[in-house]
Short mmCIF file of C-alpha atoms in Angstrom, two decimals:
data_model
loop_
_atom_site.label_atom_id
_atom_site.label_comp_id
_atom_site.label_asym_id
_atom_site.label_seq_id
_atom_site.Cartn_x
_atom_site.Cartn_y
_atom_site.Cartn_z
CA UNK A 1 -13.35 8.14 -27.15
CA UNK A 2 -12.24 8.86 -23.82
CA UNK A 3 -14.09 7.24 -20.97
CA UNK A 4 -12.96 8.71 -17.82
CA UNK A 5 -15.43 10.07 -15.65
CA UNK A 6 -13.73 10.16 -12.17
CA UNK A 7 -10.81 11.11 -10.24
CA UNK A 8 -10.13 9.86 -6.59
CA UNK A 9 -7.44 11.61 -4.86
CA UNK A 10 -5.94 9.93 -1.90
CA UNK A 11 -5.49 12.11 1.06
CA UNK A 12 -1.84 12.12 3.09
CA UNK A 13 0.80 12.42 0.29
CA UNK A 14 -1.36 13.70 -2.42
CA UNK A 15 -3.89 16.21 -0.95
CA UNK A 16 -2.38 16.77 1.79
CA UNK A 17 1.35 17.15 1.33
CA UNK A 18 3.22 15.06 4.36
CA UNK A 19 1.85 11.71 5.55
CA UNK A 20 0.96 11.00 9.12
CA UNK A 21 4.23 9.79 10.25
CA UNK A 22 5.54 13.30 11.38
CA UNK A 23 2.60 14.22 13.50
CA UNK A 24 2.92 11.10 15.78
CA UNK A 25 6.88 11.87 15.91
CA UNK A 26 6.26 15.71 17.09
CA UNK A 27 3.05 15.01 19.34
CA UNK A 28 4.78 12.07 20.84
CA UNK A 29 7.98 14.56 21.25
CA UNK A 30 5.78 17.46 22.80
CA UNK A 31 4.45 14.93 25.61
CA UNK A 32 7.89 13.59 26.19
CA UNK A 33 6.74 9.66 25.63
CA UNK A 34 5.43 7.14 22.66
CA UNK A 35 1.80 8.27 23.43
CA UNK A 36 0.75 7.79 19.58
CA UNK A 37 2.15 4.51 17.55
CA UNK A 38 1.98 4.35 13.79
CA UNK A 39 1.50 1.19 13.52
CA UNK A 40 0.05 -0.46 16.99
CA UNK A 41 -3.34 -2.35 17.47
CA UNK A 42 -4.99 0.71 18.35
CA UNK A 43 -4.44 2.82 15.53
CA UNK A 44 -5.19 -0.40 12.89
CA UNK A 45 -8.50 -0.64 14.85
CA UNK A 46 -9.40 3.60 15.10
CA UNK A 47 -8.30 3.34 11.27
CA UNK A 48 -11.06 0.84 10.05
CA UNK A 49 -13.81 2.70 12.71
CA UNK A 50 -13.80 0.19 15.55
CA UNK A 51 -13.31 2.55 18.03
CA UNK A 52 -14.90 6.18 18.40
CA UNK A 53 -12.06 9.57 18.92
CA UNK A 54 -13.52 9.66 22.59
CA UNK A 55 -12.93 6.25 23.51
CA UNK A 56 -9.05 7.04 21.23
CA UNK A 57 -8.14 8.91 23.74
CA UNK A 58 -9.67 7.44 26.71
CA UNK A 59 -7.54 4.03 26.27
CA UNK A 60 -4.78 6.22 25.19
CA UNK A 61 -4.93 8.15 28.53
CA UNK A 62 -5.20 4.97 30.39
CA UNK A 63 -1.61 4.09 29.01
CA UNK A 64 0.27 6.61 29.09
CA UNK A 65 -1.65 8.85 32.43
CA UNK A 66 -1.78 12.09 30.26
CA UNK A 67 -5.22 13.16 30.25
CA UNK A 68 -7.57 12.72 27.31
CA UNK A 69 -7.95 16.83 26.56
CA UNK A 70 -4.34 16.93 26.71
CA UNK A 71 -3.83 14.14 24.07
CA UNK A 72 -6.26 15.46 21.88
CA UNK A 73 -5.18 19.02 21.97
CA UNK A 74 -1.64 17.89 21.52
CA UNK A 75 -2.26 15.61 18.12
CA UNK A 76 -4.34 18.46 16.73
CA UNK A 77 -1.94 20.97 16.80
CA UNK A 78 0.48 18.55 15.86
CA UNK A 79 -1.49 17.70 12.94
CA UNK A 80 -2.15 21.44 11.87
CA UNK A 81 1.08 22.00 11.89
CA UNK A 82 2.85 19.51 9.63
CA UNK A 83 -0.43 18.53 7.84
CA UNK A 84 -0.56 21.27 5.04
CA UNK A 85 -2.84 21.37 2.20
CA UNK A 86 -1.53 20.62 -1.19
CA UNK A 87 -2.70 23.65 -2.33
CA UNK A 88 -1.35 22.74 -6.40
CA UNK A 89 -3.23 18.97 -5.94
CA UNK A 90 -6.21 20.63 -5.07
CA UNK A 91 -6.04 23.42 -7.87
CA UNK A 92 -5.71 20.21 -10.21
CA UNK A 93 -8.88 18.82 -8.78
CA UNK A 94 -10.29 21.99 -8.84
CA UNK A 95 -10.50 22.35 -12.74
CA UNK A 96 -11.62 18.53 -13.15
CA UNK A 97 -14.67 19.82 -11.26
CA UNK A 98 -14.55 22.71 -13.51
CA UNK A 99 -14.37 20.36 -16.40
CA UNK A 100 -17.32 18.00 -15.46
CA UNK A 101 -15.07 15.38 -14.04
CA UNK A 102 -16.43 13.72 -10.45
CA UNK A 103 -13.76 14.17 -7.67
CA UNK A 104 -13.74 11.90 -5.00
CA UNK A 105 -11.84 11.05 -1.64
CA UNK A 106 -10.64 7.42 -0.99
CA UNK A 107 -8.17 7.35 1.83
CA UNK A 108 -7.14 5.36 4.72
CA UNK A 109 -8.24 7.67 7.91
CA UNK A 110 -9.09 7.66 11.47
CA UNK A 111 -12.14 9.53 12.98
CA UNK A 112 -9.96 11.97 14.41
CA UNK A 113 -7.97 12.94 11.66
CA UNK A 114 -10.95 13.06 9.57
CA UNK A 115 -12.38 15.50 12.05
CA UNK A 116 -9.37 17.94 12.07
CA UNK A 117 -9.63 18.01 8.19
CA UNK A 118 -13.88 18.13 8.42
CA UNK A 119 -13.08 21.29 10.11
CA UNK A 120 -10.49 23.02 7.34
CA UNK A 121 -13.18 22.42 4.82
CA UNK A 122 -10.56 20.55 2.55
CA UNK A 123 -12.82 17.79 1.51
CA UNK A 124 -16.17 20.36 0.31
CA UNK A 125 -14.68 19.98 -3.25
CA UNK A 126 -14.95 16.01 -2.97
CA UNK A 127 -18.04 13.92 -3.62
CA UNK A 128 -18.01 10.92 -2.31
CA UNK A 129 -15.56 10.99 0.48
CA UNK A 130 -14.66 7.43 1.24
CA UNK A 131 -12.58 6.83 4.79
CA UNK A 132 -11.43 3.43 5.93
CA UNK A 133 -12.65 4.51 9.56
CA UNK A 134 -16.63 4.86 8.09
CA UNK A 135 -16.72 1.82 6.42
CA UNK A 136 -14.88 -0.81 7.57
CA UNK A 137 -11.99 -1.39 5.08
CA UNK A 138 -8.69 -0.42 4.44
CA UNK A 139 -6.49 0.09 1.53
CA UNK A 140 -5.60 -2.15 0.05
CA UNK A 141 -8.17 -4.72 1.13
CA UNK A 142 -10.54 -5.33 -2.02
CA UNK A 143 -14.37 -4.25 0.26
CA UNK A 144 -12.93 -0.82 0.20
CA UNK A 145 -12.31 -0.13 -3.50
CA UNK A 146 -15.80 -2.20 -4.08
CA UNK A 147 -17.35 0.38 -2.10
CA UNK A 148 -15.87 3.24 -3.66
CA UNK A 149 -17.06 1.87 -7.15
CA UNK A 150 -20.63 1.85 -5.67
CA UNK A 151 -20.55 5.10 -4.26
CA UNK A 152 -19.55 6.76 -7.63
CA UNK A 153 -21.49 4.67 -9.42
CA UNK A 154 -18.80 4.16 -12.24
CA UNK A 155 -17.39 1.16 -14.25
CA UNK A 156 -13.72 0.84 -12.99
CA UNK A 157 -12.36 1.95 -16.56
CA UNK A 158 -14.22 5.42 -16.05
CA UNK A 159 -12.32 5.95 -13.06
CA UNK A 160 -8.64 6.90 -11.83
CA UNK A 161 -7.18 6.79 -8.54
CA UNK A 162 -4.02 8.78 -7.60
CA UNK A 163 -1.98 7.26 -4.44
CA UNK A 164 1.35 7.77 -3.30
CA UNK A 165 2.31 4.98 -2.16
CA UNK A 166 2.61 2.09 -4.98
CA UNK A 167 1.52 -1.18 -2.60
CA UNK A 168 -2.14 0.77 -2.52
CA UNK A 169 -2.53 0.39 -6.54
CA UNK A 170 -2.08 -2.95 -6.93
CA UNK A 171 -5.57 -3.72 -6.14
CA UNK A 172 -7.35 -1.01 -7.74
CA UNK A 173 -5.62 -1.67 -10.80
CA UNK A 174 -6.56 -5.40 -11.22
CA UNK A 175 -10.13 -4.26 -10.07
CA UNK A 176 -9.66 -2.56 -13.48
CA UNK A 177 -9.65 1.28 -12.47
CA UNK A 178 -6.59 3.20 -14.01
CA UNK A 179 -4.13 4.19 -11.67
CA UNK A 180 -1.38 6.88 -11.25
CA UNK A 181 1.43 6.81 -9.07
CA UNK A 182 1.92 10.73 -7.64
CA UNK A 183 4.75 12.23 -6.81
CA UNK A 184 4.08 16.05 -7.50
CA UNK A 185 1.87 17.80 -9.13
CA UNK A 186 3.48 18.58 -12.24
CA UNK A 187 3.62 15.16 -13.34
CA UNK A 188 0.71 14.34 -12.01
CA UNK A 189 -0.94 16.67 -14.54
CA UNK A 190 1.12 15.24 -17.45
CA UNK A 191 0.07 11.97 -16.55
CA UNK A 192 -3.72 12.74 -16.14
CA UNK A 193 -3.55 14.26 -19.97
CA UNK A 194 -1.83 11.16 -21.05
CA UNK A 195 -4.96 9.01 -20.00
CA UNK A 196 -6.76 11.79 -22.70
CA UNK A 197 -8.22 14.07 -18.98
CA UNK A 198 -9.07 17.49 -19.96
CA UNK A 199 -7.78 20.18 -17.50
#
């Protein structure tokens, strides 16, 4: 009998359909300097909620002597732009809801990108939402997958988790929750009914 319960979508990549990388490239072109950096101190501490969108931007400002609206109105747009909607991913998840199947949210996230996305209403279909930036972890530290088990209130075998990038399943998948690599949609819905999912 099949035992699968829940399916947690990662966001950039799956639900979304670029990652974050292109946004900093075209903000950071748009002000003419690096303002935003991947991976610097600042965005590893915004991404695991030590440090509020406000105060983002204030110590950004402070750097780089472009003013805090500016910097905020400039990743925003940035984001809208290149950050589209998966629009297939979310069908999927979509008729798992339909089905009876919880959908969840785990994803690595600052405040502000959460935010931007709060505001398109893309995460209304998903219950719980679990963001590195609310609780303190990041994939694919162990506390955050813990978490997410708590939250949905599942035994790891009733769950899957769909990621894009491969590093983030290694620890799900010795926590015991089934895991599936995405790459599209399409196969992403062959794999699902391999693991017996309705849809």
């Amino acid at each position: 009998m099949n035992q699968i319960k829940c399916i947690i979508f990662d966001v950039g990549g799956v639900l979304i359909s670029e990652k974050i990388e292109p946004v900093f490239k075209d903000a950071n072109k748009i002000l003419g300097e690096e303002a935003f950096i991947r991976r610097g101190k600042l965005h590893d501490i915004a991404l695991k909620g030590r440090i509020s969108t406000a105060e983002h931007y204030r110590v950004l400002s402070r750097e780089t002597g472009v003013s805090p609206r500016l910097l905020r109105k400039t990743f925003t747009q940035a984001y809208l732009k290149i950050m589209k909607p998966n629009e297939k991913t979310i069908s999927i998840a979509k008729r798992l809801k339909q089905q009876g199947y919880k959908v969840a949210i785990l994803s690595n996230a600052t405040e502000m990108v959460k935010i931007i996305n709060n505001k398109r209403n893309i995460f209304q279909l998903f219950y719980p939402s679990i963001f590195s930036c609310d609780v303190g972890y990041m994939k694919p530290q162990k506390g955050i997958f813990t978490i997410l088990l708590k939250r949905v209130k599942m035994k790891p075998a009733e769950c899957v988790y769909i990621e894009d990038r491969k590093e983030f399943l290694v620890t799900p998948r010795k926590l015991g929750i089934n895991t599936l690599h995405f790459k599209n949609s399409l196969k992403l819905e062959k794999d699902l009914r391999k693991l017996g999912v309705i849809l």
